[in-house]
Amino acid sequence: MCPPVKGDSDFLIRSRRLNCDTEIVENHLQAKVQLLLDDLWTCFHELDQFNTGFVSKEEFKDILTDLCVALNDQACEMITSKFDHGQNRISYVEFLQPFEDRRKSFKLDNLKNQKQLQPELAAYSESMHKGLSTITVKLRRKLAGNWKTLD
């Protein structure tokens, strides 16, 4: 599909469709990066032998197209230009850092929620323990009666 050109009769329709397609591809790429974040870190570290935080533009594009086959050259070029530091160097750290930050904040939120639930669970388990011990005492009293041996 070619981008709309000024003067096209269906400029608005094609523009909306193109933007919608771009959003779908962008969301797909973001989901894949979130899902495969650890694998991406490993892959980039293997390519970056000196731990500089940079890979070549071609390596970066190859990884992006492996992640999202629907990513066209224009979108790929747009993404690489955001993280380009000149001299054919793309910062994969800047690319992955927002996803890593999001993951850390999600984990912290889960920890906070667990800490808030712990007092409630402790009170619940304490009341359950009292209830169980009461039942156990009653059963022991009933069973403590005269036992008859079976011959």
PDB file of C-alpha atoms in Angstrom:
ATOM      1  CA  MET A   1       0.000   0.000   0.000  1.00  0.00           C
ATOM      2  CA  CYS A   2       1.340   3.392  -0.953  1.00  0.00           C
ATOM      3  CA  PRO A   3       0.927   6.353   1.364  1.00  0.00           C
ATOM      4  CA  PRO A   4      -1.680   8.861   0.249  1.00  0.00           C
ATOM      5  CA  VAL A   5      -0.569  11.708  -1.963  1.00  0.00           C
ATOM      6  CA  LYS A   6      -1.976  15.227  -1.928  1.00  0.00           C
ATOM      7  CA  GLY A   7      -4.669  15.453  -4.563  1.00  0.00           C
ATOM      8  CA  ASP A   8      -5.896  11.877  -4.183  1.00  0.00           C
ATOM      9  CA  SER A   9      -9.669  11.704  -4.027  1.00  0.00           C
ATOM     10  CA  ASP A  10      -9.595   9.151  -1.230  1.00  0.00           C
ATOM     11  CA  PHE A  11      -6.838  10.913   0.723  1.00  0.00           C
ATOM     12  CA  LEU A  12      -8.717  10.910   4.028  1.00  0.00           C
ATOM     13  CA  ILE A  13      -9.825   7.280   3.770  1.00  0.00           C
ATOM     14  CA  ARG A  14      -6.335   6.040   2.868  1.00  0.00           C
ATOM     15  CA  SER A  15      -4.757   8.207   5.543  1.00  0.00           C
ATOM     16  CA  ARG A  16      -7.027   6.783   8.271  1.00  0.00           C
ATOM     17  CA  ARG A  17      -6.413   3.255   7.080  1.00  0.00           C
ATOM     18  CA  LEU A  18      -2.662   3.779   6.966  1.00  0.00           C
ATOM     19  CA  ASN A  19      -2.635   5.269  10.469  1.00  0.00           C
ATOM     20  CA  CYS A  20      -4.752   2.400  11.775  1.00  0.00           C
ATOM     21  CA  ASP A  21      -2.425  -0.162  10.227  1.00  0.00           C
ATOM     22  CA  THR A  22       0.569   1.631  11.708  1.00  0.00           C
ATOM     23  CA  GLU A  23      -1.005   1.585  15.184  1.00  0.00           C
ATOM     24  CA  ILE A  24      -1.709  -2.136  14.917  1.00  0.00           C
ATOM     25  CA  VAL A  25       1.874  -2.889  13.899  1.00  0.00           C
ATOM     26  CA  GLU A  26       3.204  -0.597  16.638  1.00  0.00           C
ATOM     27  CA  ASN A  27       1.047  -2.287  19.297  1.00  0.00           C
ATOM     28  CA  HIS A  28       2.107  -5.701  18.020  1.00  0.00           C
ATOM     29  CA  LEU A  29       5.770  -4.738  18.248  1.00  0.00           C
ATOM     30  CA  GLN A  30       5.348  -3.344  21.770  1.00  0.00           C
ATOM     31  CA  ALA A  31       3.604  -6.511  22.920  1.00  0.00           C
ATOM     32  CA  LYS A  32       6.363  -8.677  21.451  1.00  0.00           C
ATOM     33  CA  VAL A  33       9.083  -6.587  23.113  1.00  0.00           C
ATOM     34  CA  GLN A  34       7.323  -6.838  26.479  1.00  0.00           C
ATOM     35  CA  LEU A  35       6.889 -10.573  26.078  1.00  0.00           C
ATOM     36  CA  LEU A  36      10.459 -11.264  24.931  1.00  0.00           C
ATOM     37  CA  LEU A  37      12.277  -8.590  26.936  1.00  0.00           C
ATOM     38  CA  ASP A  38      14.774 -10.947  28.581  1.00  0.00           C
ATOM     39  CA  ASP A  39      15.527 -12.646  25.272  1.00  0.00           C
ATOM     40  CA  LEU A  40      16.066  -9.264  23.619  1.00  0.00           C
ATOM     41  CA  TRP A  41      18.513  -8.178  26.320  1.00  0.00           C
ATOM     42  CA  THR A  42      20.419 -11.429  25.791  1.00  0.00           C
ATOM     43  CA  CYS A  43      20.381 -11.047  22.017  1.00  0.00           C
ATOM     44  CA  PHE A  44      21.613  -7.453  22.127  1.00  0.00           C
ATOM     45  CA  HIS A  45      24.346  -8.326  24.649  1.00  0.00           C
ATOM     46  CA  GLU A  46      25.567 -11.086  22.331  1.00  0.00           C
ATOM     47  CA  LEU A  47      25.779  -8.596  19.462  1.00  0.00           C
ATOM     48  CA  ASP A  48      27.416  -5.948  21.662  1.00  0.00           C
ATOM     49  CA  GLN A  49      30.686  -7.689  22.532  1.00  0.00           C
ATOM     50  CA  PHE A  50      32.205  -4.678  24.311  1.00  0.00           C
ATOM     51  CA  ASN A  51      29.071  -3.771  26.348  1.00  0.00           C
ATOM     52  CA  THR A  52      28.829  -0.280  24.883  1.00  0.00           C
ATOM     53  CA  GLY A  53      25.024  -0.265  24.745  1.00  0.00           C
ATOM     54  CA  PHE A  54      25.062   0.133  20.973  1.00  0.00           C
ATOM     55  CA  VAL A  55      24.584  -2.135  17.967  1.00  0.00           C
ATOM     56  CA  SER A  56      24.791  -1.394  14.267  1.00  0.00           C
ATOM     57  CA  LYS A  57      21.765  -0.088  12.420  1.00  0.00           C
ATOM     58  CA  GLU A  58      21.511  -3.260  10.322  1.00  0.00           C
ATOM     59  CA  GLU A  59      21.613  -5.528  13.403  1.00  0.00           C
ATOM     60  CA  PHE A  60      18.932  -3.434  15.090  1.00  0.00           C
ATOM     61  CA  LYS A  61      16.702  -3.538  12.007  1.00  0.00           C
ATOM     62  CA  ASP A  62      17.182  -7.315  11.715  1.00  0.00           C
ATOM     63  CA  ILE A  63      16.033  -7.808  15.292  1.00  0.00           C
ATOM     64  CA  LEU A  64      13.023  -5.531  14.784  1.00  0.00           C
ATOM     65  CA  THR A  65      11.935  -7.337  11.633  1.00  0.00           C
ATOM     66  CA  ASP A  66      12.416 -10.707  13.362  1.00  0.00           C
ATOM     67  CA  LEU A  67      10.117  -9.508  16.138  1.00  0.00           C
ATOM     68  CA  CYS A  68       7.445  -8.094  13.870  1.00  0.00           C
ATOM     69  CA  VAL A  69       7.313  -9.344  10.300  1.00  0.00           C
ATOM     70  CA  ALA A  70       4.663  -6.765   9.393  1.00  0.00           C
ATOM     71  CA  LEU A  71       7.079  -3.928  10.148  1.00  0.00           C
ATOM     72  CA  ASN A  72       7.823  -2.105   6.886  1.00  0.00           C
ATOM     73  CA  ASP A  73      11.026  -0.251   6.018  1.00  0.00           C
ATOM     74  CA  GLN A  74       9.521   3.159   6.737  1.00  0.00           C
ATOM     75  CA  ALA A  75       8.394   2.201  10.262  1.00  0.00           C
ATOM     76  CA  CYS A  76      11.694   0.457  10.901  1.00  0.00           C
ATOM     77  CA  GLU A  77      13.595   3.544   9.798  1.00  0.00           C
ATOM     78  CA  MET A  78      11.424   5.747  12.024  1.00  0.00           C
ATOM     79  CA  ILE A  79      12.187   3.578  15.078  1.00  0.00           C
ATOM     80  CA  THR A  80      15.909   3.405  14.385  1.00  0.00           C
ATOM     81  CA  SER A  81      16.093   7.180  13.915  1.00  0.00           C
ATOM     82  CA  LYS A  82      14.741   7.687  17.456  1.00  0.00           C
ATOM     83  CA  PHE A  83      17.652   5.740  18.953  1.00  0.00           C
ATOM     84  CA  ASP A  84      20.352   6.671  16.423  1.00  0.00           C
ATOM     85  CA  HIS A  85      23.532   8.183  17.868  1.00  0.00           C
ATOM     86  CA  GLY A  86      25.324   8.650  14.581  1.00  0.00           C
ATOM     87  CA  GLN A  87      28.133   6.608  13.074  1.00  0.00           C
ATOM     88  CA  ASN A  88      25.742   3.695  12.384  1.00  0.00           C
ATOM     89  CA  ARG A  89      25.216   3.178  16.149  1.00  0.00           C
ATOM     90  CA  ILE A  90      21.798   2.471  17.633  1.00  0.00           C
ATOM     91  CA  SER A  91      21.277   2.485  21.404  1.00  0.00           C
ATOM     92  CA  TYR A  92      19.433  -0.696  22.328  1.00  0.00           C
ATOM     93  CA  VAL A  93      19.533   0.350  25.993  1.00  0.00           C
ATOM     94  CA  GLU A  94      17.409   3.428  25.250  1.00  0.00           C
ATOM     95  CA  PHE A  95      15.069   1.220  23.207  1.00  0.00           C
ATOM     96  CA  LEU A  96      14.560  -1.420  25.930  1.00  0.00           C
ATOM     97  CA  GLN A  97      14.741   0.810  29.026  1.00  0.00           C
ATOM     98  CA  PRO A  98      11.084   2.011  28.984  1.00  0.00           C
ATOM     99  CA  PHE A  99       9.923  -1.608  28.809  1.00  0.00           C
ATOM    100  CA  GLU A 100      12.245  -2.537  31.686  1.00  0.00           C
ATOM    101  CA  ASP A 101      10.982   0.418  33.753  1.00  0.00           C
ATOM    102  CA  ARG A 102       7.387  -0.606  33.102  1.00  0.00           C
ATOM    103  CA  ARG A 103       8.170  -4.161  34.190  1.00  0.00           C
ATOM    104  CA  LYS A 104       9.846  -2.956  37.412  1.00  0.00           C
ATOM    105  CA  SER A 105       6.957  -0.660  38.296  1.00  0.00           C
ATOM    106  CA  PHE A 106       4.530  -3.511  37.659  1.00  0.00           C
ATOM    107  CA  LYS A 107       6.516  -5.777  39.996  1.00  0.00           C
ATOM    108  CA  LEU A 108       6.641  -3.049  42.668  1.00  0.00           C
ATOM    109  CA  ASP A 109       2.892  -2.545  42.422  1.00  0.00           C
ATOM    110  CA  ASN A 110       2.370  -6.289  42.856  1.00  0.00           C
ATOM    111  CA  LEU A 111       4.647  -6.321  45.907  1.00  0.00           C
ATOM    112  CA  LYS A 112       2.733  -3.419  47.446  1.00  0.00           C
ATOM    113  CA  ASN A 113      -0.563  -5.197  46.842  1.00  0.00           C
ATOM    114  CA  GLN A 114       0.805  -8.380  48.424  1.00  0.00           C
ATOM    115  CA  LYS A 115       2.010  -6.452  51.483  1.00  0.00           C
ATOM    116  CA  GLN A 116      -1.426  -4.890  51.849  1.00  0.00           C
ATOM    117  CA  LEU A 117      -3.073  -8.303  51.639  1.00  0.00           C
ATOM    118  CA  GLN A 118      -0.714  -9.978  54.124  1.00  0.00           C
ATOM    119  CA  PRO A 119      -2.301  -8.478  57.301  1.00  0.00           C
ATOM    120  CA  GLU A 120      -5.740  -9.496  56.034  1.00  0.00           C
ATOM    121  CA  LEU A 121      -4.501 -13.016  55.288  1.00  0.00           C
ATOM    122  CA  ALA A 122      -2.798 -13.223  58.691  1.00  0.00           C
ATOM    123  CA  ALA A 123      -6.033 -12.269  60.462  1.00  0.00           C
ATOM    124  CA  TYR A 124      -7.966 -14.750  58.334  1.00  0.00           C
ATOM    125  CA  SER A 125      -5.507 -17.599  58.949  1.00  0.00           C
ATOM    126  CA  GLU A 126      -5.464 -16.809  62.685  1.00  0.00           C
ATOM    127  CA  SER A 127      -9.254 -17.047  62.874  1.00  0.00           C
ATOM    128  CA  MET A 128      -9.131 -20.251  60.825  1.00  0.00           C
ATOM    129  CA  HIS A 129      -6.560 -21.688  63.235  1.00  0.00           C
ATOM    130  CA  LYS A 130      -8.780 -20.829  66.221  1.00  0.00           C
ATOM    131  CA  GLY A 131     -11.739 -22.430  64.509  1.00  0.00           C
ATOM    132  CA  LEU A 132      -9.803 -25.570  63.658  1.00  0.00           C
ATOM    133  CA  SER A 133      -8.368 -25.894  67.151  1.00  0.00           C
ATOM    134  CA  THR A 134     -11.869 -25.576  68.621  1.00  0.00           C
ATOM    135  CA  ILE A 135     -13.169 -28.340  66.371  1.00  0.00           C
ATOM    136  CA  THR A 136     -10.157 -30.509  67.177  1.00  0.00           C
ATOM    137  CA  VAL A 137     -10.744 -30.124  70.928  1.00  0.00           C
ATOM    138  CA  LYS A 138     -14.422 -31.066  70.559  1.00  0.00           C
ATOM    139  CA  LEU A 139     -13.548 -34.149  68.489  1.00  0.00           C
ATOM    140  CA  ARG A 140     -10.958 -35.267  71.049  1.00  0.00           C
ATOM    141  CA  ARG A 141     -13.508 -34.967  73.858  1.00  0.00           C
ATOM    142  CA  LYS A 142     -16.037 -37.061  71.982  1.00  0.00           C
ATOM    143  CA  LEU A 143     -13.476 -39.681  71.037  1.00  0.00           C
ATOM    144  CA  ALA A 144     -11.911 -39.812  74.504  1.00  0.00           C
ATOM    145  CA  GLY A 145     -14.782 -41.894  75.864  1.00  0.00           C
ATOM    146  CA  ASN A 146     -14.669 -45.590  76.631  1.00  0.00           C
ATOM    147  CA  TRP A 147     -12.946 -47.583  73.957  1.00  0.00           C
ATOM    148  CA  LYS A 148     -13.903 -51.154  73.363  1.00  0.00           C
ATOM    149  CA  THR A 149     -11.539 -53.590  71.842  1.00  0.00           C
ATOM    150  CA  LEU A 150     -12.743 -55.640  68.972  1.00  0.00           C
ATOM    151  CA  ASP A 151     -12.158 -59.377  69.222  1.00  0.00           C
TER     152      ASP A 151
END
